[in-house]
mmCIF file of C-alpha atoms in Angstrom:
data_model
loop_
_atom_site.group_PDB
_atom_site.id
_atom_site.type_symbol
_atom_site.label_atom_id
_atom_site.label_comp_id
_atom_site.label_asym_id
_atom_site.label_seq_id
_atom_site.Cartn_x
_atom_site.Cartn_y
_atom_site.Cartn_z
ATOM 1 C CA UNK A 1 -28.814 10.870 7.926
ATOM 2 C CA UNK A 2 -29.158 12.794 4.605
ATOM 3 C CA UNK A 3 -31.446 11.868 1.752
ATOM 4 C CA UNK A 4 -30.102 13.079 -2.102
ATOM 5 C CA UNK A 5 -33.153 13.159 -3.095
ATOM 6 C CA UNK A 6 -35.023 14.335 -0.221
ATOM 7 C CA UNK A 7 -32.220 16.810 2.068
ATOM 8 C CA UNK A 8 -31.922 16.505 5.424
ATOM 9 C CA UNK A 9 -34.462 14.822 8.052
ATOM 10 C CA UNK A 10 -36.831 17.231 9.597
ATOM 11 C CA UNK A 11 -35.228 19.728 12.961
ATOM 12 C CA UNK A 12 -37.462 16.820 14.886
ATOM 13 C CA UNK A 13 -35.719 14.367 13.944
ATOM 14 C CA UNK A 14 -32.730 15.706 16.161
ATOM 15 C CA UNK A 15 -31.276 12.427 17.799
ATOM 16 C CA UNK A 16 -31.719 11.065 13.820
ATOM 17 C CA UNK A 17 -28.350 9.293 12.167
ATOM 18 C CA UNK A 18 -27.092 6.341 11.204
ATOM 19 C CA UNK A 19 -26.056 5.147 14.239
ATOM 20 C CA UNK A 20 -29.358 4.346 15.410
ATOM 21 C CA UNK A 21 -30.142 3.086 11.593
ATOM 22 C CA UNK A 22 -27.962 0.211 13.153
ATOM 23 C CA UNK A 23 -25.958 1.152 9.486
ATOM 24 C CA UNK A 24 -22.288 1.737 9.444
ATOM 25 C CA UNK A 25 -21.758 5.022 9.033
ATOM 26 C CA UNK A 26 -19.873 5.956 5.668
ATOM 27 C CA UNK A 27 -17.268 7.655 6.987
ATOM 28 C CA UNK A 28 -14.157 5.984 8.601
ATOM 29 C CA UNK A 29 -14.100 8.041 11.510
ATOM 30 C CA UNK A 30 -16.789 11.604 13.308
ATOM 31 C CA UNK A 31 -14.633 14.775 13.228
ATOM 32 C CA UNK A 32 -15.275 15.946 16.640
ATOM 33 C CA UNK A 33 -13.660 19.508 15.898
ATOM 34 C CA UNK A 34 -14.481 22.334 14.695
ATOM 35 C CA UNK A 35 -14.242 22.563 11.397
ATOM 36 C CA UNK A 36 -13.406 20.764 9.037
ATOM 37 C CA UNK A 37 -15.490 18.834 10.794
ATOM 38 C CA UNK A 38 -17.936 15.754 9.678
ATOM 39 C CA UNK A 39 -19.788 16.650 6.052
ATOM 40 C CA UNK A 40 -23.361 14.787 5.087
ATOM 41 C CA UNK A 41 -23.570 12.456 2.767
ATOM 42 C CA UNK A 42 -25.496 15.421 0.381
ATOM 43 C CA UNK A 43 -22.947 18.003 0.753
ATOM 44 C CA UNK A 44 -20.016 15.848 -0.656
ATOM 45 C CA UNK A 45 -22.751 14.641 -3.033
ATOM 46 C CA UNK A 46 -22.617 17.662 -4.745
ATOM 47 C CA UNK A 47 -18.200 17.827 -5.567
ATOM 48 C CA UNK A 48 -18.704 14.923 -7.500
ATOM 49 C CA UNK A 49 -19.076 17.417 -11.192
ATOM 50 C CA UNK A 50 -15.855 19.672 -12.095
ATOM 51 C CA UNK A 51 -17.851 22.906 -13.109
ATOM 52 C CA UNK A 52 -16.131 26.285 -15.166
ATOM 53 C CA UNK A 53 -16.066 29.230 -13.053
ATOM 54 C CA UNK A 54 -17.184 31.475 -16.365
ATOM 55 C CA UNK A 55 -20.048 30.004 -16.860
ATOM 56 C CA UNK A 56 -23.168 32.069 -15.964
ATOM 57 C CA UNK A 57 -24.681 29.879 -13.908
ATOM 58 C CA UNK A 58 -21.611 28.969 -11.569
ATOM 59 C CA UNK A 59 -21.824 33.337 -11.398
ATOM 60 C CA UNK A 60 -25.459 33.396 -10.660
ATOM 61 C CA UNK A 61 -25.219 30.645 -7.652
ATOM 62 C CA UNK A 62 -22.261 32.703 -6.572
ATOM 63 C CA UNK A 63 -24.453 36.020 -6.563
ATOM 64 C CA UNK A 64 -27.048 33.462 -4.882
ATOM 65 C CA UNK A 65 -24.668 32.521 -2.123
ATOM 66 C CA UNK A 66 -23.607 36.191 -1.302
ATOM 67 C CA UNK A 67 -27.574 37.614 -1.197
ATOM 68 C CA UNK A 68 -28.197 34.278 1.264
ATOM 69 C CA UNK A 69 -25.492 34.746 3.677
ATOM 70 C CA UNK A 70 -26.491 38.905 4.166
ATOM 71 C CA UNK A 71 -29.430 37.269 4.978
ATOM 72 C CA UNK A 72 -28.359 35.048 7.820
ATOM 73 C CA UNK A 73 -25.957 37.800 9.011
ATOM 74 C CA UNK A 74 -29.394 40.398 9.203
ATOM 75 C CA UNK A 75 -33.204 40.625 8.685
ATOM 76 C CA UNK A 76 -32.550 44.376 10.333
ATOM 77 C CA UNK A 77 -30.618 46.070 7.534
ATOM 78 C CA UNK A 78 -29.935 43.608 4.066
ATOM 79 C CA UNK A 79 -29.274 46.484 1.909
ATOM 80 C CA UNK A 80 -26.693 48.239 4.219
ATOM 81 C CA UNK A 81 -24.243 44.492 3.980
ATOM 82 C CA UNK A 82 -22.563 42.338 1.409
ATOM 83 C CA UNK A 83 -20.979 39.243 0.989
ATOM 84 C CA UNK A 84 -18.013 38.802 0.210
ATOM 85 C CA UNK A 85 -16.246 35.082 -0.792
ATOM 86 C CA UNK A 86 -11.826 35.237 -0.466
ATOM 87 C CA UNK A 87 -9.856 31.829 -1.517
ATOM 88 C CA UNK A 88 -8.025 30.080 0.717
ATOM 89 C CA UNK A 89 -9.231 29.079 4.925
ATOM 90 C CA UNK A 90 -10.781 31.686 7.608
ATOM 91 C CA UNK A 91 -7.980 33.121 8.347
ATOM 92 C CA UNK A 92 -6.528 34.575 4.270
ATOM 93 C CA UNK A 93 -10.327 36.382 5.322
ATOM 94 C CA UNK A 94 -8.846 37.271 8.411
ATOM 95 C CA UNK A 95 -5.833 38.913 6.720
ATOM 96 C CA UNK A 96 -7.249 40.175 4.181
ATOM 97 C CA UNK A 97 -9.765 43.252 6.531
ATOM 98 C CA UNK A 98 -7.110 43.746 8.289
ATOM 99 C CA UNK A 99 -4.775 43.729 5.195
ATOM 100 C CA UNK A 100 -7.376 46.291 3.413
ATOM 101 C CA UNK A 101 -9.623 48.090 6.091
ATOM 102 C CA UNK A 102 -7.057 50.038 8.452
ATOM 103 C CA UNK A 103 -5.316 52.507 6.595
ATOM 104 C CA UNK A 104 -1.999 53.822 6.834
ATOM 105 C CA UNK A 105 -2.245 56.302 9.279
ATOM 106 C CA UNK A 106 -4.768 53.871 11.528
ATOM 107 C CA UNK A 107 -4.608 52.362 14.509
ATOM 108 C CA UNK A 108 -6.267 48.519 15.451
ATOM 109 C CA UNK A 109 -6.776 47.340 18.705
ATOM 110 C CA UNK A 110 -7.162 43.734 19.575
ATOM 111 C CA UNK A 111 -8.569 42.508 22.528
ATOM 112 C CA UNK A 112 -7.246 38.747 22.766
ATOM 113 C CA UNK A 113 -7.299 35.973 24.572
ATOM 114 C CA UNK A 114 -6.420 33.112 22.682
ATOM 115 C CA UNK A 115 -4.317 32.214 19.182
ATOM 116 C CA UNK A 116 -7.206 32.978 16.873
ATOM 117 C CA UNK A 117 -5.985 37.188 18.225
ATOM 118 C CA UNK A 118 -2.761 36.574 18.468
ATOM 119 C CA UNK A 119 -2.880 35.537 15.092
ATOM 120 C CA UNK A 120 -4.829 38.742 14.205
ATOM 121 C CA UNK A 121 -2.225 40.865 16.172
ATOM 122 C CA UNK A 122 1.111 38.116 13.744
ATOM 123 C CA UNK A 123 -1.135 39.583 10.643
ATOM 124 C CA UNK A 124 -0.983 43.896 11.772
ATOM 125 C CA UNK A 125 2.905 43.258 12.724
ATOM 126 C CA UNK A 126 3.632 41.487 8.985
ATOM 127 C CA UNK A 127 1.741 44.620 7.860
ATOM 128 C CA UNK A 128 3.077 47.109 10.112
ATOM 129 C CA UNK A 129 -0.239 48.715 11.467
ATOM 130 C CA UNK A 130 -0.023 50.961 13.951
ATOM 131 C CA UNK A 131 -0.991 48.311 16.637
ATOM 132 C CA UNK A 132 -2.882 48.497 20.524
ATOM 133 C CA UNK A 133 -2.796 44.913 22.665
ATOM 134 C CA UNK A 134 -5.448 44.215 24.425
ATOM 135 C CA UNK A 135 -4.687 41.149 26.520
ATOM 136 C CA UNK A 136 -6.946 38.906 28.689
ATOM 137 C CA UNK A 137 -6.104 35.180 30.106
ATOM 138 C CA UNK A 138 -7.372 32.312 27.733
ATOM 139 C CA UNK A 139 -9.753 31.729 30.323
ATOM 140 C CA UNK A 140 -11.333 34.852 30.818
ATOM 141 C CA UNK A 141 -14.096 36.917 28.664
ATOM 142 C CA UNK A 142 -12.236 40.135 27.118
ATOM 143 C CA UNK A 143 -13.670 42.361 29.697
ATOM 144 C CA UNK A 144 -16.001 45.507 28.300
ATOM 145 C CA UNK A 145 -15.090 47.480 31.258
ATOM 146 C CA UNK A 146 -11.483 47.783 29.782
ATOM 147 C CA UNK A 147 -11.917 47.969 26.173
ATOM 148 C CA UNK A 148 -13.494 51.412 27.428
ATOM 149 C CA UNK A 149 -10.635 52.473 29.522
ATOM 150 C CA UNK A 150 -7.996 52.257 26.916
ATOM 151 C CA UNK A 151 -9.974 53.625 24.349
ATOM 152 C CA UNK A 152 -10.158 57.029 26.449
ATOM 153 C CA UNK A 153 -6.593 56.040 27.080
ATOM 154 C CA UNK A 154 -5.352 55.379 23.340
ATOM 155 C CA UNK A 155 -8.093 58.127 21.357
ATOM 156 C CA UNK A 156 -5.912 57.393 18.201
ATOM 157 C CA UNK A 157 -7.056 53.964 17.929
ATOM 158 C CA UNK A 158 -9.991 54.018 14.675
ATOM 159 C CA UNK A 159 -10.362 49.980 13.974
ATOM 160 C CA UNK A 160 -11.266 47.305 16.805
ATOM 161 C CA UNK A 161 -11.014 43.655 16.442
ATOM 162 C CA UNK A 162 -11.636 40.713 17.770
ATOM 163 C CA UNK A 163 -12.594 37.187 18.568
ATOM 164 C CA UNK A 164 -16.162 35.747 18.829
ATOM 165 C CA UNK A 165 -15.418 32.199 19.728
ATOM 166 C CA UNK A 166 -11.795 31.385 20.730
ATOM 167 C CA UNK A 167 -11.805 27.754 19.348
ATOM 168 C CA UNK A 168 -8.629 27.724 21.748
ATOM 169 C CA UNK A 169 -11.095 26.789 24.749
ATOM 170 C CA UNK A 170 -14.123 27.117 23.535
ATOM 171 C CA UNK A 171 -15.030 30.553 25.104
ATOM 172 C CA UNK A 172 -17.342 33.641 23.640
ATOM 173 C CA UNK A 173 -16.409 37.055 23.846
ATOM 174 C CA UNK A 174 -18.605 39.199 24.461
ATOM 175 C CA UNK A 175 -19.128 40.311 21.399
ATOM 176 C CA UNK A 176 -22.686 42.417 22.218
ATOM 177 C CA UNK A 177 -21.258 44.748 24.864
ATOM 178 C CA UNK A 178 -18.284 44.928 23.362
ATOM 179 C CA UNK A 179 -19.566 46.943 19.958
ATOM 180 C CA UNK A 180 -21.859 49.026 22.465
ATOM 181 C CA UNK A 181 -19.276 50.658 23.217
ATOM 182 C CA UNK A 182 -16.799 51.167 20.266
ATOM 183 C CA UNK A 183 -19.362 51.999 18.166
ATOM 184 C CA UNK A 184 -19.893 55.065 20.867
ATOM 185 C CA UNK A 185 -16.880 55.872 20.079
ATOM 186 C CA UNK A 186 -17.032 55.773 16.676
ATOM 187 C CA UNK A 187 -15.088 53.224 15.773
ATOM 188 C CA UNK A 188 -14.741 50.709 13.051
ATOM 189 C CA UNK A 189 -15.614 47.060 14.453
ATOM 190 C CA UNK A 190 -14.032 43.632 13.497
ATOM 191 C CA UNK A 191 -15.483 40.468 13.978
ATOM 192 C CA UNK A 192 -13.374 36.604 13.616
ATOM 193 C CA UNK A 193 -16.923 34.733 13.784
ATOM 194 C CA UNK A 194 -15.738 31.745 12.557
ATOM 195 C CA UNK A 195 -16.287 29.400 14.355
ATOM 196 C CA UNK A 196 -19.896 31.154 15.785
ATOM 197 C CA UNK A 197 -21.350 32.448 12.545
ATOM 198 C CA UNK A 198 -24.724 29.668 11.214
ATOM 199 C CA UNK A 199 -24.211 28.453 14.166
ATOM 200 C CA UNK A 200 -25.791 31.057 17.113
ATOM 201 C CA UNK A 201 -28.232 33.529 16.025
ATOM 202 C CA UNK A 202 -26.512 37.617 15.741
ATOM 203 C CA UNK A 203 -27.708 40.569 13.420
ATOM 204 C CA UNK A 204 -24.444 42.382 12.655
ATOM 205 C CA UNK A 205 -26.509 45.435 12.135
ATOM 206 C CA UNK A 206 -28.256 45.357 15.074
ATOM 207 C CA UNK A 207 -24.439 44.775 17.045
ATOM 208 C CA UNK A 208 -23.455 48.085 14.675
ATOM 209 C CA UNK A 209 -20.051 45.355 13.572
ATOM 210 C CA UNK A 210 -18.653 46.796 10.280
ATOM 211 C CA UNK A 211 -16.722 42.724 9.139
ATOM 212 C CA UNK A 212 -17.755 40.099 10.102
ATOM 213 C CA UNK A 213 -15.918 37.162 9.194
ATOM 214 C CA UNK A 214 -16.186 32.746 9.255
ATOM 215 C CA UNK A 215 -15.356 30.761 7.095
ATOM 216 C CA UNK A 216 -17.103 27.555 4.804
ATOM 217 C CA UNK A 217 -16.279 24.870 6.666
ATOM 218 C CA UNK A 218 -17.656 25.773 9.849
ATOM 219 C CA UNK A 219 -20.830 26.232 11.356
ATOM 220 C CA UNK A 220 -22.672 26.168 8.320
ATOM 221 C CA UNK A 221 -21.200 22.540 7.258
ATOM 222 C CA UNK A 222 -19.505 23.287 3.890
ATOM 223 C CA UNK A 223 -16.472 22.059 3.058
ATOM 224 C CA UNK A 224 -12.725 23.589 3.441
ATOM 225 C CA UNK A 225 -11.281 25.776 0.080
ATOM 226 C CA UNK A 226 -13.144 30.084 1.316
ATOM 227 C CA UNK A 227 -14.085 32.255 3.949
ATOM 228 C CA UNK A 228 -16.691 34.869 3.647
ATOM 229 C CA UNK A 229 -16.489 38.195 5.056
ATOM 230 C CA UNK A 230 -19.773 40.334 5.781
ATOM 231 C CA UNK A 231 -19.420 44.031 5.391
ATOM 232 C CA UNK A 232 -21.342 47.451 6.138
ATOM 233 C CA UNK A 233 -21.222 48.128 2.302
ATOM 234 C CA UNK A 234 -19.853 52.188 3.064
ATOM 235 C CA UNK A 235 -17.055 51.138 4.443
ATOM 236 C CA UNK A 236 -15.599 48.125 2.159
ATOM 237 C CA UNK A 237 -16.639 51.257 -0.406
ATOM 238 C CA UNK A 238 -14.420 53.562 0.687
ATOM 239 C CA UNK A 239 -11.060 50.627 1.327
ATOM 240 C CA UNK A 240 -10.047 51.153 -2.568
ATOM 241 C CA UNK A 241 -6.080 51.497 -3.166
ATOM 242 C CA UNK A 242 -5.488 50.635 0.680
ATOM 243 C CA UNK A 243 -4.975 46.747 0.335
ATOM 244 C CA UNK A 244 -1.226 46.225 1.078
ATOM 245 C CA UNK A 245 -1.830 42.544 -0.339
ATOM 246 C CA UNK A 246 -3.032 41.888 -4.189
ATOM 247 C CA UNK A 247 -4.267 38.471 -3.110
ATOM 248 C CA UNK A 248 -6.073 38.957 -0.568
ATOM 249 C CA UNK A 249 -6.917 42.717 -2.197
ATOM 250 C CA UNK A 250 -10.877 42.578 0.733
ATOM 251 C CA UNK A 251 -11.831 45.749 -1.909
ATOM 252 C CA UNK A 252 -10.514 44.595 -5.420
ATOM 253 C CA UNK A 253 -12.740 40.684 -4.748
ATOM 254 C CA UNK A 254 -15.628 42.734 -4.000
ATOM 255 C CA UNK A 255 -15.481 45.385 -7.090
ATOM 256 C CA UNK A 256 -14.846 41.967 -8.831
ATOM 257 C CA UNK A 257 -18.071 40.616 -7.776
ATOM 258 C CA UNK A 258 -20.214 43.493 -8.575
ATOM 259 C CA UNK A 259 -19.206 44.336 -11.788
ATOM 260 C CA UNK A 260 -18.629 40.909 -13.117
ATOM 261 C CA UNK A 261 -21.798 39.525 -11.739
ATOM 262 C CA UNK A 262 -20.585 36.741 -9.799
ATOM 263 C CA UNK A 263 -16.735 36.125 -11.113
ATOM 264 C CA UNK A 264 -14.070 36.130 -8.363
ATOM 265 C CA UNK A 265 -10.900 37.959 -9.612
ATOM 266 C CA UNK A 266 -9.216 34.123 -9.762
ATOM 267 C CA UNK A 267 -9.467 30.863 -9.702
ATOM 268 C CA UNK A 268 -12.758 30.393 -7.913
ATOM 269 C CA UNK A 269 -12.797 26.918 -5.567
ATOM 270 C CA UNK A 270 -15.690 25.281 -7.306
ATOM 271 C CA UNK A 271 -16.319 22.658 -5.647
ATOM 272 C CA UNK A 272 -16.572 23.692 -1.980
ATOM 273 C CA UNK A 273 -18.481 26.512 -3.555
ATOM 274 C CA UNK A 274 -21.115 24.196 -4.346
ATOM 275 C CA UNK A 275 -21.559 22.416 -1.917
ATOM 276 C CA UNK A 276 -21.160 25.245 0.260
ATOM 277 C CA UNK A 277 -24.786 26.016 -1.517
ATOM 278 C CA UNK A 278 -25.921 22.590 -0.781
ATOM 279 C CA UNK A 279 -24.939 23.452 2.935
ATOM 280 C CA UNK A 280 -26.784 27.112 3.029
ATOM 281 C CA UNK A 281 -30.484 24.993 1.262
ATOM 282 C CA UNK A 282 -29.768 22.423 4.320
ATOM 283 C CA UNK A 283 -28.906 24.882 7.376
ATOM 284 C CA UNK A 284 -32.535 26.160 6.076
ATOM 285 C CA UNK A 285 -34.097 22.638 5.976
ATOM 286 C CA UNK A 286 -32.701 22.623 9.566
ATOM 287 C CA UNK A 287 -35.263 25.545 10.616
ATOM 288 C CA UNK A 288 -32.383 27.837 10.240
ATOM 289 C CA UNK A 289 -29.294 29.507 12.467
ATOM 290 C CA UNK A 290 -32.322 29.220 15.842
ATOM 291 C CA UNK A 291 -32.518 25.351 15.366
ATOM 292 C CA UNK A 292 -29.223 24.322 14.741
ATOM 293 C CA UNK A 293 -28.221 26.558 17.740
ATOM 294 C CA UNK A 294 -30.363 24.514 19.381
ATOM 295 C CA UNK A 295 -28.850 21.729 18.490
ATOM 296 C CA UNK A 296 -25.144 22.004 18.656
ATOM 297 C CA UNK A 297 -25.913 23.363 22.188
ATOM 298 C CA UNK A 298 -27.553 19.628 22.954
ATOM 299 C CA UNK A 299 -25.068 18.168 21.972
ATOM 300 C CA UNK A 300 -22.488 20.677 24.167
ATOM 301 C CA UNK A 301 -24.767 20.228 27.291
ATOM 302 C CA UNK A 302 -24.698 16.148 26.701
ATOM 303 C CA UNK A 303 -20.601 16.037 26.661
ATOM 304 C CA UNK A 304 -19.825 18.240 29.232
ATOM 305 C CA UNK A 305 -22.687 16.225 31.466
ATOM 306 C CA UNK A 306 -21.528 12.806 30.728
ATOM 307 C CA UNK A 307 -17.531 13.690 30.921
ATOM 308 C CA UNK A 308 -17.755 14.826 34.109
ATOM 309 C CA UNK A 309 -19.161 11.975 34.469
ATOM 310 C CA UNK A 310 -16.884 10.272 33.378
ATOM 311 C CA UNK A 311 -14.166 12.369 35.333
ATOM 312 C CA UNK A 312 -13.112 15.015 32.558
ATOM 313 C CA UNK A 313 -13.351 18.535 34.339
ATOM 314 C CA UNK A 314 -14.380 21.128 31.537
ATOM 315 C CA UNK A 315 -11.918 24.414 31.259
ATOM 316 C CA UNK A 316 -14.176 27.180 31.375
ATOM 317 C CA UNK A 317 -17.654 28.171 33.576
ATOM 318 C CA UNK A 318 -20.847 26.623 31.809
ATOM 319 C CA UNK A 319 -21.937 30.727 31.811
ATOM 320 C CA UNK A 320 -18.972 31.942 28.991
ATOM 321 C CA UNK A 321 -19.185 28.399 26.939
ATOM 322 C CA UNK A 322 -19.886 28.549 23.445
ATOM 323 C CA UNK A 323 -22.114 25.646 21.818
ATOM 324 C CA UNK A 324 -19.189 24.366 19.495
ATOM 325 C CA UNK A 325 -15.611 23.143 21.078
ATOM 326 C CA UNK A 326 -15.280 21.970 24.364
ATOM 327 C CA UNK A 327 -12.378 21.722 26.545
ATOM 328 C CA UNK A 328 -11.458 19.598 28.586
ATOM 329 C CA UNK A 329 -8.649 19.111 31.461
ATOM 330 C CA UNK A 330 -6.348 15.405 31.212
ATOM 331 C CA UNK A 331 -8.016 13.535 34.814
ATOM 332 C CA UNK A 332 -6.472 13.408 37.859
ATOM 333 C CA UNK A 333 -4.629 9.973 36.559
ATOM 334 C CA UNK A 334 -1.624 8.205 36.577
ATOM 335 C CA UNK A 335 -1.098 6.495 33.221
ATOM 336 C CA UNK A 336 -3.299 9.292 31.493
ATOM 337 C CA UNK A 337 -1.930 9.761 28.010
ATOM 338 C CA UNK A 338 -3.753 12.235 25.028
ATOM 339 C CA UNK A 339 -1.913 10.791 22.227
ATOM 340 C CA UNK A 340 -3.864 6.772 23.505
ATOM 341 C CA UNK A 341 -6.485 8.835 23.875
ATOM 342 C CA UNK A 342 -6.325 9.924 20.616
ATOM 343 C CA UNK A 343 -5.547 6.743 19.201
ATOM 344 C CA UNK A 344 -7.643 4.239 21.017
ATOM 345 C CA UNK A 345 -10.821 7.172 19.464
ATOM 346 C CA UNK A 346 -9.512 7.573 16.195
ATOM 347 C CA UNK A 347 -10.043 3.271 16.442
ATOM 348 C CA UNK A 348 -13.411 3.220 17.251
ATOM 349 C CA UNK A 349 -14.889 5.700 15.017
ATOM 350 C CA UNK A 350 -13.947 9.504 16.748
ATOM 351 C CA UNK A 351 -11.395 12.440 16.009
ATOM 352 C CA UNK A 352 -11.412 15.021 18.750
ATOM 353 C CA UNK A 353 -8.849 18.082 18.986
ATOM 354 C CA UNK A 354 -5.612 18.030 20.975
ATOM 355 C CA UNK A 355 -5.695 21.471 23.332
ATOM 356 C CA UNK A 356 -3.731 24.521 22.511
ATOM 357 C CA UNK A 357 -3.930 26.387 25.753
ATOM 358 C CA UNK A 358 0.426 27.443 27.117
ATOM 359 C CA UNK A 359 -0.615 27.271 30.774
ATOM 360 C CA UNK A 360 -3.193 23.699 31.120
ATOM 361 C CA UNK A 361 -2.844 20.270 29.389
ATOM 362 C CA UNK A 362 -6.299 20.302 27.610
ATOM 363 C CA UNK A 363 -8.352 18.709 25.126
ATOM 364 C CA UNK A 364 -10.797 19.839 22.831
ATOM 365 C CA UNK A 365 -13.343 17.801 21.973
ATOM 366 C CA UNK A 366 -16.132 19.248 18.829
ATOM 367 C CA UNK A 367 -20.297 19.772 18.790
ATOM 368 C CA UNK A 368 -20.732 21.028 15.597
ATOM 369 C CA UNK A 369 -21.348 19.237 11.529
ATOM 370 C CA UNK A 370 -23.646 16.501 11.159
ATOM 371 C CA UNK A 371 -23.154 15.147 14.921
ATOM 372 C CA UNK A 372 -26.504 14.236 16.485
ATOM 373 C CA UNK A 373 -26.833 13.544 20.351
ATOM 374 C CA UNK A 374 -26.883 9.963 19.728
ATOM 375 C CA UNK A 375 -23.507 9.965 18.298
ATOM 376 C CA UNK A 376 -22.404 11.847 21.087
ATOM 377 C CA UNK A 377 -23.671 9.217 23.056
ATOM 378 C CA UNK A 378 -21.791 6.575 21.194
ATOM 379 C CA UNK A 379 -18.685 9.064 21.724
ATOM 380 C CA UNK A 380 -18.992 8.704 25.731
ATOM 381 C CA UNK A 381 -19.572 5.177 25.593
ATOM 382 C CA UNK A 382 -16.247 4.269 23.444
ATOM 383 C CA UNK A 383 -14.822 6.969 26.232
ATOM 384 C CA UNK A 384 -15.753 5.285 29.241
ATOM 385 C CA UNK A 385 -15.077 1.224 27.554
ATOM 386 C CA UNK A 386 -12.063 2.782 26.831
ATOM 387 C CA UNK A 387 -10.431 4.022 29.689
ATOM 388 C CA UNK A 388 -7.323 2.691 30.308
ATOM 389 C CA UNK A 389 -5.539 5.401 33.652
#
């Protein structure tokens, strides 16, 4: 529970929730999804005023957010990186990177083991970018040795893209091992960290990431409306004139914000920016990324153990399972219906996610957002009570 005057509860109050205080949550249901997700009352309250896009205070706020994002991304070399917010969903920011940073004579290698890796490849095809695909089964992580082989077979590859947490399954791909190979061969490294940035420790400089992409409404626990790119300045500065889109010109957006002191090129999502500023404050008050990661991991472990006890088998092994979203097989029981489970849980105050696998019947439960162990315990109790198969 968060207080408008005092901010979020301290990290030591990890299990604190409205349910523990005996009060009904001030929302119709808890979003147990990979984003949009359940946000704090104070994040929502930040959107209750209208804001001018031309006001200098607003521009200064945007610049502050950009600096804080860079500090979250790297302590090793913050001066070498910049943060570029982009209007739209996270996929808009992914497309801005793909359409801007790969030159006409470049070639992109996409490492895919789920729907979001496939989406990156689709973007490249639409833009006519030379493409190499390295595909893995949805339940297998990207294999660094295969990446090494492909880069040896196709030396004309210039850029490599991978999804860190593939939310199709909840898989965590080994971005550090891949980075060592990509950088040794002198390629540009693009990481879609949509569902992981802010929720698991990483340093983009130490990893050799040139472009990291995420969104306001994921682990930083803001609301939908913009994504952002953490970019190595030297790499981005060389991309002038390469963009294949006007609105999704990453270099153009960066140059405008640099010249205008935080001014967006086109109408900015002011309410979402204000909410994001509050969400960043609450991340810091919680204890930073490490503390938030501990909370998410605790949520996920409690969920996985409890679902196993109730007869739901996790899709992934724990060593490749992210702390952000967990996929479960349908139970081997006659009469099970995901839609009925979904509807009954929604009535009980929880919203979960359908599966996205092509080869198995699964559903997914998110562990992130303003969600605590007490909430997961209530969910498990509700599933146990609502069993109808």
